[in-house]
Amino acid sequence: MPAQLRLQQTLLAQALTAVLGTLAMPVFAGIVTLGAVNPDPSSGIVAGGLAIGNSATGSVRVDGGSSLRTDQLWLGTGSAAGDGTLTVTGAGSSMNVTWAGGGNLDLGQSARGAISVLNGASFVYGDSSAGCQSNCRVFISNAAGSDGNLRINGNGSSFSTLGGVVVGNASVFRIASGDTLDFGTPGASSTASARVEAGAVMSSSFLAIGQPGGGLGRTGAETSTGNVVVDGIGSVWNLVRNAAQVGGISLLRLGTGVNTSGSLDVRNGGVVKLDGSASPGEFSGINVAAIAAGSTTSNAQGNLTVNGAGSRLEANNGIGFMNVGRGNGTTGSLTVSNGGVVSGSGPEAGLLYLTVGNGGGTGSASINGNGSLLRLSGRNSATNSDPTAQLGGGAFLSLGRGGGGAAGNGTMTISNGGRMEIDTTAFALTNVNGQTGMYVGTFNGSTGTMTVTGANSTLLISSGTGMAPYVGIGRDSGTGTLTISNGGRVEVSSLHTSVPNPGASGYLPGDLNNFEVGRSITGAATSGTVSVSGAGSQLLMTGAADAFIQVGRGASGTGTLNILSGGQTRSSVVFIGTESGTGLLNMNGGQMVLDGTVNGGPGAGGGAGLGVGRGGGTGVANISGGSTISISSTSGSTASIGGSGTAPGGNGTVNLSGGSTLTVNSANALIGIGRLASASQAGVGTLTLTGAGTSAAAVGAGAQVLLASGSNTVGTAIVGTGASLSATSLIGVAHNGTASTGGIGTLVVNGTANAANLIIGTTGLLAGSGVINANVTNLGTINPGNSPGRLTINGAFDSSAGRIELEVQSLGGGQFAYDEIVFGDPSQVTMGQATIDFVFLGDTNPTDFLNAGLFDLTTFFKQVDANGAVVDLGSNYRSLFTSALFSASAAQFTVSGFAFDPLTGRTTFSSSAIPVPPSMALVLLGLMAMAGVRFRRHVH
């Protein structure tokens, strides 16, 4: 029957129905065909298959509430001239492809094909049989060289199948060996698109976008490109796992092999849902440009975008996962923006893990804008059959992860109020290898980068009462970078409470809320960097578990922590350079807060702490620009520089400047500089304070600053002009308050040192030209000045068992510089049998000094009078020195027969120049000019 006549009959039937009002419309009333359509579908039922646009242009339109049923359907089959179009439109209009004849539903099998389901119409493909569940496939562009399009538009419009949908495929087949190519064009490109719009609903068991295809006729040059859009409020694509899909699978995959590209754009309130309830204990997830890690080479590309308020991608009722850029040569991207949400839910797991850039792949992820959320949650089921699954493990993010022996490269940016959550607070995780957390740059030389920037931009990692979280920035041959800026926030929290582990070297597995930067377990070179910059920017470790930030841990582990321009970190402990690692802390205008009590591990019951260079590690901390480090607890707060109580040995350096402060506040607070050594590693610590207002203080009952507090330790503190070092109770220099330690301790005070007591142990040295506000006991050596200078001591002074070195330097022309000690209260001075050495530096001739009339106690010892002026020590105090032992030495003169009477100042000795060979004189002159320093006697 001619098409025009059929149309006239249809219109007539519709008119009669409208007039009579009681006559039913025939099912074929709105079926209109044009062009190459075979067989004629106008009866509404086609036995076998229906081909539309086989080798020429053909179209079928089903509307007016009509229905069309066929066993198979092909659009755009046969030659390249094929072009088939099917439109099902209007409420009540329907299309049913039964799959009774088997095969696929092809839109553009070899040429061009398109289906549109519009304005409340419906399309159903397949049945509920196991065969259909496994083999019902909708190919939108199947063969190489084809072009396919699917559009579902309008409220009530739907397309459903229990099978899968492939958008973009490039197969080339032969029927039998030796036959000519009869399916697809070798080396050609396929393009495909699918759109679900304006409240329409699409349902399938999986969605593959950009698939390479198969067939013996492929040359390898074929390309496949697929694009899918889910657009508008109420528009949904449901990916419902069926019973035939066993084991771990990806329900959604974009860019699945060589020369493939796939994109999915969920926008303006559109939703894509993955439903894994058919196998809730198995992986049901998402692959974006993801093939086997490291095992093949591919240029697959995938782009997944969820954009706009109400737009969502959900992984529900199964163990959801997402890989973005996995396998050699792959490139994948994930964008969540302008209020879009990627998340999941279920009785045990929703979206469990996300890997960005894995096993040779490159991946990127962006979460941008207020309301934008990417959420990982839940735990891995104990029934998961995947051999790689961490059963009972928690949600995890990896950026740049090695796999299959290949490096990954992954990046993520959270910006402009975007938010990412990695949350297992609802579960008590039990797998010690499955902690909730994050890797950034780990394994096989991988590189990972995360940026959290802008006010309200947040990364939250949280766990329940089981295992505490773990974060690694640069792990085991990886390079990781985390930047928190412009008000961004990263918080790692746990409901778990750490437990003591006495006598052990560390915490029980999973018992520590652990944030590591540059962590190497394998001994491979590893690097991590964390930067917290800008007002309001924060790295926070919160919750019940002990919270450690460890920077540079393990042999060949190198870490850097930068806290700048108002940035802040908060935790209970920070280690810089630990367990043979190398760590660097840079602070400029930043804030570090360490607080709380350590409940677990070998140091249970202690307070918050900072460790720089411990456990054989090397640590350097540069604190400048008004930065603050605040360490507070009820009891036992510590700052350890060069070895610690739980990890002896190491080399630590802390440089404070520019008005920066280090405050350790608690009962028995401690600043330990060169704290403890191990059997194989000395404990070496240096603290330098530079600039007005710069300070380090141990505050609280029993608070101490100890330099070289154990054997085989070296502790040095240099307090610059305008700076201060303070302890409520004690500053000990090679002395622990009870006994000398045998360590080498040096305290140089050019600013101020404040304490109830300052004790210089037998191997300790006090120097500088500053002020000591403390009761001083000298069992070691006091050497005022840096070169000759004045040291003021306000408080009691006892050097009856110590040594005082008083240096003299010729200025030429009969002028001299010399050391001075000024006593604030000479009545509290005890000299006893102190050893007092007069040391003449450089080319200073002791005889010239004697002839200048300066060899007298009042030259070297002063006092503060009632008006606060510095004056000569009163003659009534000369008797303090009557039991002292005096000696003299000179760098370039031999001094013999030295005798000094402290009561009269009478001095006798003979001196003669030490001959210096001409060549040695030149060497010494050159060294002195280069170094610009004086000779100083070594501490005995």
PDB file of C-alpha atoms in Angstrom, residues 591-830:
ATOM      1  CA  GLN A 591      50.247  28.584  62.720  1.00  0.00           C
ATOM      2  CA  MET A 592      50.768  25.080  64.067  1.00  0.00           C
ATOM      3  CA  VAL A 593      48.590  23.873  66.935  1.00  0.00           C
ATOM      4  CA  LEU A 594      49.462  20.637  68.725  1.00  0.00           C
ATOM      5  CA  ASP A 595      47.202  19.653  71.588  1.00  0.00           C
ATOM      6  CA  GLY A 596      45.553  16.836  73.460  1.00  0.00           C
ATOM      7  CA  THR A 597      46.797  13.707  75.178  1.00  0.00           C
ATOM      8  CA  VAL A 598      48.440  10.756  73.458  1.00  0.00           C
ATOM      9  CA  ASN A 599      46.363   7.736  74.460  1.00  0.00           C
ATOM     10  CA  GLY A 600      47.953   4.992  72.394  1.00  0.00           C
ATOM     11  CA  GLY A 601      51.219   3.495  71.233  1.00  0.00           C
ATOM     12  CA  PRO A 602      54.410   3.202  73.284  1.00  0.00           C
ATOM     13  CA  GLY A 603      54.114   6.779  74.594  1.00  0.00           C
ATOM     14  CA  ALA A 604      50.586   6.450  75.963  1.00  0.00           C
ATOM     15  CA  GLY A 605      49.749   9.026  78.595  1.00  0.00           C
ATOM     16  CA  GLY A 606      52.084  11.662  77.167  1.00  0.00           C
ATOM     17  CA  GLY A 607      51.182  15.032  75.796  1.00  0.00           C
ATOM     18  CA  ALA A 608      51.177  16.639  72.389  1.00  0.00           C
ATOM     19  CA  GLY A 609      54.558  16.941  70.742  1.00  0.00           C
ATOM     20  CA  LEU A 610      56.814  18.162  67.953  1.00  0.00           C
ATOM     21  CA  GLY A 611      59.761  15.990  66.913  1.00  0.00           C
ATOM     22  CA  VAL A 612      62.405  17.297  64.503  1.00  0.00           C
ATOM     23  CA  GLY A 613      65.020  14.731  63.476  1.00  0.00           C
ATOM     24  CA  ARG A 614      64.163  11.528  65.364  1.00  0.00           C
ATOM     25  CA  GLY A 615      64.675   7.799  64.980  1.00  0.00           C
ATOM     26  CA  GLY A 616      67.767   8.348  62.831  1.00  0.00           C
ATOM     27  CA  GLY A 617      65.977  10.921  60.692  1.00  0.00           C
ATOM     28  CA  THR A 618      67.092  14.383  59.642  1.00  0.00           C
ATOM     29  CA  GLY A 619      64.712  17.265  60.170  1.00  0.00           C
ATOM     30  CA  VAL A 620      64.886  20.995  59.568  1.00  0.00           C
ATOM     31  CA  ALA A 621      62.246  23.513  60.626  1.00  0.00           C
ATOM     32  CA  ASN A 622      62.431  27.127  59.417  1.00  0.00           C
ATOM     33  CA  ILE A 623      59.894  29.222  61.333  1.00  0.00           C
ATOM     34  CA  SER A 624      59.666  32.860  60.270  1.00  0.00           C
ATOM     35  CA  GLY A 625      57.428  35.852  59.694  1.00  0.00           C
ATOM     36  CA  GLY A 626      55.600  35.829  63.028  1.00  0.00           C
ATOM     37  CA  SER A 627      54.647  32.153  62.831  1.00  0.00           C
ATOM     38  CA  THR A 628      53.433  30.390  65.959  1.00  0.00           C
ATOM     39  CA  ILE A 629      53.831  26.822  67.163  1.00  0.00           C
ATOM     40  CA  SER A 630      51.647  26.083  70.183  1.00  0.00           C
ATOM     41  CA  ILE A 631      52.007  22.728  71.947  1.00  0.00           C
ATOM     42  CA  SER A 632      49.690  22.193  74.905  1.00  0.00           C
ATOM     43  CA  SER A 633      48.405  19.318  77.023  1.00  0.00           C
ATOM     44  CA  THR A 634      47.478  18.557  80.591  1.00  0.00           C
ATOM     45  CA  SER A 635      50.925  17.084  81.116  1.00  0.00           C
ATOM     46  CA  GLY A 636      54.020  16.067  79.188  1.00  0.00           C
ATOM     47  CA  SER A 637      53.980  18.346  76.131  1.00  0.00           C
ATOM     48  CA  THR A 638      57.290  18.167  74.258  1.00  0.00           C
ATOM     49  CA  ALA A 639      59.333  19.667  71.479  1.00  0.00           C
ATOM     50  CA  SER A 640      62.203  17.288  70.683  1.00  0.00           C
ATOM     51  CA  ILE A 641      64.999  18.410  68.392  1.00  0.00           C
ATOM     52  CA  GLY A 642      67.444  15.602  67.608  1.00  0.00           C
ATOM     53  CA  GLY A 643      66.030  12.336  68.981  1.00  0.00           C
ATOM     54  CA  SER A 644      62.884  11.774  71.047  1.00  0.00           C
ATOM     55  CA  GLY A 645      61.700   9.658  73.925  1.00  0.00           C
ATOM     56  CA  THR A 646      60.148   6.976  71.682  1.00  0.00           C
ATOM     57  CA  ALA A 647      62.601   7.284  68.753  1.00  0.00           C
ATOM     58  CA  PRO A 648      66.141   8.157  69.956  1.00  0.00           C
ATOM     59  CA  GLY A 649      68.818   9.381  67.599  1.00  0.00           C
ATOM     60  CA  GLY A 650      68.577  11.825  64.744  1.00  0.00           C
ATOM     61  CA  ASN A 651      69.672  15.228  63.574  1.00  0.00           C
ATOM     62  CA  GLY A 652      67.272  18.131  64.065  1.00  0.00           C
ATOM     63  CA  THR A 653      67.503  21.850  63.376  1.00  0.00           C
ATOM     64  CA  VAL A 654      64.915  24.486  64.258  1.00  0.00           C
ATOM     65  CA  ASN A 655      65.374  28.086  63.129  1.00  0.00           C
ATOM     66  CA  LEU A 656      62.922  30.641  64.556  1.00  0.00           C
ATOM     67  CA  SER A 657      63.001  34.208  63.308  1.00  0.00           C
ATOM     68  CA  GLY A 658      60.993  37.338  62.625  1.00  0.00           C
ATOM     69  CA  GLY A 659      59.020  37.381  65.853  1.00  0.00           C
ATOM     70  CA  SER A 660      57.954  33.744  65.586  1.00  0.00           C
ATOM     71  CA  THR A 661      57.170  31.766  68.737  1.00  0.00           C
ATOM     72  CA  LEU A 662      57.430  28.178  69.936  1.00  0.00           C
ATOM     73  CA  THR A 663      55.447  27.544  73.128  1.00  0.00           C
ATOM     74  CA  VAL A 664      55.275  24.203  74.929  1.00  0.00           C
ATOM     75  CA  ASN A 665      52.680  24.438  77.689  1.00  0.00           C
ATOM     76  CA  SER A 666      51.800  21.784  80.272  1.00  0.00           C
ATOM     77  CA  ALA A 667      52.939  20.373  83.555  1.00  0.00           C
ATOM     78  CA  ASN A 668      56.464  19.018  82.973  1.00  0.00           C
ATOM     79  CA  ALA A 669      56.626  20.557  79.513  1.00  0.00           C
ATOM     80  CA  LEU A 670      59.930  19.965  77.725  1.00  0.00           C
ATOM     81  CA  ILE A 671      61.947  21.492  74.931  1.00  0.00           C
ATOM     82  CA  GLY A 672      64.702  18.943  74.300  1.00  0.00           C
ATOM     83  CA  ILE A 673      67.591  19.987  72.051  1.00  0.00           C
ATOM     84  CA  GLY A 674      69.813  17.006  71.373  1.00  0.00           C
ATOM     85  CA  ARG A 675      67.432  14.949  73.450  1.00  0.00           C
ATOM     86  CA  LEU A 676      68.313  11.274  73.174  1.00  0.00           C
ATOM     87  CA  ALA A 677      70.718   9.066  71.234  1.00  0.00           C
ATOM     88  CA  SER A 678      70.288   5.465  70.145  1.00  0.00           C
ATOM     89  CA  ALA A 679      72.952   2.779  70.247  1.00  0.00           C
ATOM     90  CA  SER A 680      73.868   3.568  66.645  1.00  0.00           C
ATOM     91  CA  GLN A 681      72.782   7.157  66.157  1.00  0.00           C
ATOM     92  CA  ALA A 682      73.714  10.328  68.049  1.00  0.00           C
ATOM     93  CA  GLY A 683      71.027  12.779  69.005  1.00  0.00           C
ATOM     94  CA  VAL A 684      72.036  16.143  67.529  1.00  0.00           C
ATOM     95  CA  GLY A 685      69.817  19.190  67.886  1.00  0.00           C
ATOM     96  CA  THR A 686      70.135  22.896  67.133  1.00  0.00           C
ATOM     97  CA  LEU A 687      67.730  25.700  68.018  1.00  0.00           C
ATOM     98  CA  THR A 688      68.380  29.190  66.667  1.00  0.00           C
ATOM     99  CA  LEU A 689      66.277  32.209  67.667  1.00  0.00           C
ATOM    100  CA  THR A 690      66.713  35.361  65.597  1.00  0.00           C
ATOM    101  CA  GLY A 691      65.027  38.753  65.706  1.00  0.00           C
ATOM    102  CA  ALA A 692      63.055  40.880  68.121  1.00  0.00           C
ATOM    103  CA  GLY A 693      60.097  39.096  69.670  1.00  0.00           C
ATOM    104  CA  THR A 694      61.221  35.643  68.590  1.00  0.00           C
ATOM    105  CA  SER A 695      60.870  33.180  71.456  1.00  0.00           C
ATOM    106  CA  ALA A 696      60.860  29.566  72.560  1.00  0.00           C
ATOM    107  CA  ALA A 697      59.295  28.783  75.920  1.00  0.00           C
ATOM    108  CA  ALA A 698      58.494  25.765  78.070  1.00  0.00           C
ATOM    109  CA  VAL A 699      55.634  26.850  80.323  1.00  0.00           C
ATOM    110  CA  GLY A 700      53.984  25.136  83.282  1.00  0.00           C
ATOM    111  CA  ALA A 701      54.923  23.504  86.566  1.00  0.00           C
ATOM    112  CA  GLY A 702      58.223  21.682  86.134  1.00  0.00           C
ATOM    113  CA  ALA A 703      58.714  22.925  82.568  1.00  0.00           C
ATOM    114  CA  GLN A 704      62.271  22.543  81.253  1.00  0.00           C
ATOM    115  CA  VAL A 705      64.545  23.320  78.339  1.00  0.00           C
ATOM    116  CA  LEU A 706      67.298  20.702  78.123  1.00  0.00           C
ATOM    117  CA  LEU A 707      70.296  20.847  75.812  1.00  0.00           C
ATOM    118  CA  ALA A 708      72.210  17.571  75.282  1.00  0.00           C
ATOM    119  CA  SER A 709      70.087  15.715  77.816  1.00  0.00           C
ATOM    120  CA  GLY A 710      71.713  12.311  77.341  1.00  0.00           C
ATOM    121  CA  SER A 711      74.991  10.642  76.529  1.00  0.00           C
ATOM    122  CA  ASN A 712      76.087  10.822  72.880  1.00  0.00           C
ATOM    123  CA  THR A 713      73.931  13.881  72.331  1.00  0.00           C
ATOM    124  CA  VAL A 714      74.795  17.332  71.056  1.00  0.00           C
ATOM    125  CA  GLY A 715      72.474  20.206  71.832  1.00  0.00           C
ATOM    126  CA  THR A 716      72.961  23.812  70.751  1.00  0.00           C
ATOM    127  CA  ALA A 717      70.720  26.821  71.314  1.00  0.00           C
ATOM    128  CA  ILE A 718      71.585  30.259  69.956  1.00  0.00           C
ATOM    129  CA  VAL A 719      69.409  33.099  71.243  1.00  0.00           C
ATOM    130  CA  GLY A 720      69.838  36.163  69.069  1.00  0.00           C
ATOM    131  CA  THR A 721      69.492  39.822  69.994  1.00  0.00           C
ATOM    132  CA  GLY A 722      65.910  40.625  70.958  1.00  0.00           C
ATOM    133  CA  ALA A 723      64.952  36.938  71.146  1.00  0.00           C
ATOM    134  CA  SER A 724      64.278  34.853  74.250  1.00  0.00           C
ATOM    135  CA  LEU A 725      64.501  31.279  75.505  1.00  0.00           C
ATOM    136  CA  SER A 726      62.439  30.486  78.600  1.00  0.00           C
ATOM    137  CA  ALA A 727      61.557  27.661  80.953  1.00  0.00           C
ATOM    138  CA  THR A 728      59.402  27.887  84.057  1.00  0.00           C
ATOM    139  CA  SER A 729      61.648  25.492  85.975  1.00  0.00           C
ATOM    140  CA  LEU A 730      65.003  24.717  84.380  1.00  0.00           C
ATOM    141  CA  ILE A 731      67.278  25.371  81.472  1.00  0.00           C
ATOM    142  CA  GLY A 732      69.793  22.543  81.528  1.00  0.00           C
ATOM    143  CA  VAL A 733      72.923  22.645  79.386  1.00  0.00           C
ATOM    144  CA  ALA A 734      74.316  19.086  79.344  1.00  0.00           C
ATOM    145  CA  HIS A 735      72.459  18.665  82.637  1.00  0.00           C
ATOM    146  CA  ASN A 736      69.033  17.161  83.322  1.00  0.00           C
ATOM    147  CA  GLY A 737      68.382  18.891  86.630  1.00  0.00           C
ATOM    148  CA  THR A 738      69.755  15.963  88.610  1.00  0.00           C
ATOM    149  CA  ALA A 739      73.137  15.246  87.071  1.00  0.00           C
ATOM    150  CA  SER A 740      75.418  16.111  84.206  1.00  0.00           C
ATOM    151  CA  THR A 741      74.523  14.062  81.147  1.00  0.00           C
ATOM    152  CA  GLY A 742      77.852  13.754  79.371  1.00  0.00           C
ATOM    153  CA  GLY A 743      76.363  15.253  76.225  1.00  0.00           C
ATOM    154  CA  ILE A 744      77.822  18.306  74.528  1.00  0.00           C
ATOM    155  CA  GLY A 745      75.565  21.259  75.246  1.00  0.00           C
ATOM    156  CA  THR A 746      76.023  24.852  74.096  1.00  0.00           C
ATOM    157  CA  LEU A 747      73.815  27.808  74.991  1.00  0.00           C
ATOM    158  CA  VAL A 748      74.635  31.140  73.349  1.00  0.00           C
ATOM    159  CA  VAL A 749      72.509  33.977  74.692  1.00  0.00           C
ATOM    160  CA  ASN A 750      72.658  37.291  72.876  1.00  0.00           C
ATOM    161  CA  GLY A 751      69.051  38.022  73.751  1.00  0.00           C
ATOM    162  CA  THR A 752      67.431  36.738  76.953  1.00  0.00           C
ATOM    163  CA  ALA A 753      67.253  33.412  78.743  1.00  0.00           C
ATOM    164  CA  ASN A 754      64.647  33.078  81.495  1.00  0.00           C
ATOM    165  CA  ALA A 755      64.214  30.273  84.021  1.00  0.00           C
ATOM    166  CA  ALA A 756      64.045  29.582  87.715  1.00  0.00           C
ATOM    167  CA  ASN A 757      67.350  27.750  87.352  1.00  0.00           C
ATOM    168  CA  LEU A 758      69.972  27.437  84.660  1.00  0.00           C
ATOM    169  CA  ILE A 759      72.505  24.623  85.174  1.00  0.00           C
ATOM    170  CA  ILE A 760      75.553  24.134  83.001  1.00  0.00           C
ATOM    171  CA  GLY A 761      76.710  20.522  83.167  1.00  0.00           C
ATOM    172  CA  THR A 762      80.335  19.425  83.134  1.00  0.00           C
ATOM    173  CA  THR A 763      80.362  19.237  79.319  1.00  0.00           C
ATOM    174  CA  GLY A 764      78.180  22.300  78.833  1.00  0.00           C
ATOM    175  CA  LEU A 765      79.018  25.793  77.599  1.00  0.00           C
ATOM    176  CA  LEU A 766      77.241  29.108  78.202  1.00  0.00           C
ATOM    177  CA  ALA A 767      78.228  32.006  75.940  1.00  0.00           C
ATOM    178  CA  GLY A 768      76.850  35.193  74.432  1.00  0.00           C
ATOM    179  CA  SER A 769      76.314  38.844  75.150  1.00  0.00           C
ATOM    180  CA  GLY A 770      72.773  38.747  76.444  1.00  0.00           C
ATOM    181  CA  VAL A 771      70.888  38.549  79.717  1.00  0.00           C
ATOM    182  CA  ILE A 772      70.277  35.505  81.904  1.00  0.00           C
ATOM    183  CA  ASN A 773      67.320  35.847  84.270  1.00  0.00           C
ATOM    184  CA  ALA A 774      67.856  32.738  86.358  1.00  0.00           C
ATOM    185  CA  ASN A 775      69.781  31.230  89.228  1.00  0.00           C
ATOM    186  CA  VAL A 776      72.867  29.922  87.422  1.00  0.00           C
ATOM    187  CA  THR A 777      74.915  26.930  88.489  1.00  0.00           C
ATOM    188  CA  ASN A 778      78.038  26.421  86.403  1.00  0.00           C
ATOM    189  CA  LEU A 779      79.581  22.965  86.418  1.00  0.00           C
ATOM    190  CA  GLY A 780      80.958  23.362  82.924  1.00  0.00           C
ATOM    191  CA  THR A 781      82.193  26.447  81.086  1.00  0.00           C
ATOM    192  CA  ILE A 782      81.015  30.041  80.788  1.00  0.00           C
ATOM    193  CA  ASN A 783      82.551  31.979  77.930  1.00  0.00           C
ATOM    194  CA  PRO A 784      80.891  35.415  77.677  1.00  0.00           C
ATOM    195  CA  GLY A 785      80.385  37.026  74.293  1.00  0.00           C
ATOM    196  CA  ASN A 786      80.684  35.645  70.809  1.00  0.00           C
ATOM    197  CA  SER A 787      84.002  37.284  70.374  1.00  0.00           C
ATOM    198  CA  PRO A 788      84.643  39.323  73.548  1.00  0.00           C
ATOM    199  CA  GLY A 789      81.309  40.506  74.923  1.00  0.00           C
ATOM    200  CA  ARG A 790      79.181  41.144  78.002  1.00  0.00           C
ATOM    201  CA  LEU A 791      76.967  38.546  79.646  1.00  0.00           C
ATOM    202  CA  THR A 792      74.512  39.691  82.331  1.00  0.00           C
ATOM    203  CA  ILE A 793      73.294  37.302  85.028  1.00  0.00           C
ATOM    204  CA  ASN A 794      70.316  38.319  87.120  1.00  0.00           C
ATOM    205  CA  GLY A 795      69.956  35.797  89.933  1.00  0.00           C
ATOM    206  CA  ALA A 796      72.141  33.664  92.121  1.00  0.00           C
ATOM    207  CA  PHE A 797      75.368  32.465  90.558  1.00  0.00           C
ATOM    208  CA  ASP A 798      77.493  29.480  91.605  1.00  0.00           C
ATOM    209  CA  SER A 799      80.617  28.554  89.650  1.00  0.00           C
ATOM    210  CA  SER A 800      82.475  26.832  92.458  1.00  0.00           C
ATOM    211  CA  ALA A 801      82.848  23.676  90.353  1.00  0.00           C
ATOM    212  CA  GLY A 802      82.957  25.291  86.934  1.00  0.00           C
ATOM    213  CA  ARG A 803      85.179  27.142  84.519  1.00  0.00           C
ATOM    214  CA  ILE A 804      85.006  30.731  83.288  1.00  0.00           C
ATOM    215  CA  GLU A 805      86.867  31.695  80.129  1.00  0.00           C
ATOM    216  CA  LEU A 806      87.485  35.435  79.782  1.00  0.00           C
ATOM    217  CA  GLU A 807      88.718  36.458  76.339  1.00  0.00           C
ATOM    218  CA  VAL A 808      90.752  39.472  75.300  1.00  0.00           C
ATOM    219  CA  GLN A 809      91.164  40.777  71.756  1.00  0.00           C
ATOM    220  CA  SER A 810      93.587  43.532  70.751  1.00  0.00           C
ATOM    221  CA  LEU A 811      92.003  46.367  68.771  1.00  0.00           C
ATOM    222  CA  GLY A 812      95.362  48.011  68.074  1.00  0.00           C
ATOM    223  CA  GLY A 813      96.738  51.279  69.396  1.00  0.00           C
ATOM    224  CA  GLY A 814      96.654  50.016  72.996  1.00  0.00           C
ATOM    225  CA  GLN A 815      92.920  49.367  72.854  1.00  0.00           C
ATOM    226  CA  PHE A 816      91.329  46.057  73.788  1.00  0.00           C
ATOM    227  CA  ALA A 817      87.981  44.293  73.730  1.00  0.00           C
ATOM    228  CA  TYR A 818      87.383  41.869  76.584  1.00  0.00           C
ATOM    229  CA  ASP A 819      84.736  39.693  78.113  1.00  0.00           C
ATOM    230  CA  GLU A 820      82.565  40.928  80.943  1.00  0.00           C
ATOM    231  CA  ILE A 821      80.211  39.186  83.329  1.00  0.00           C
ATOM    232  CA  VAL A 822      77.654  41.484  84.950  1.00  0.00           C
ATOM    233  CA  PHE A 823      75.952  40.330  88.152  1.00  0.00           C
ATOM    234  CA  GLY A 824      72.557  41.744  88.952  1.00  0.00           C
ATOM    235  CA  ASP A 825      73.087  40.851  92.622  1.00  0.00           C
ATOM    236  CA  PRO A 826      76.726  40.134  93.542  1.00  0.00           C
ATOM    237  CA  SER A 827      75.639  39.155  97.061  1.00  0.00           C
ATOM    238  CA  GLN A 828      74.268  35.901  95.569  1.00  0.00           C
ATOM    239  CA  VAL A 829      77.514  35.014  93.803  1.00  0.00           C
ATOM    240  CA  THR A 830      79.577  31.965  94.811  1.00  0.00           C
TER     241      THR A 830
END
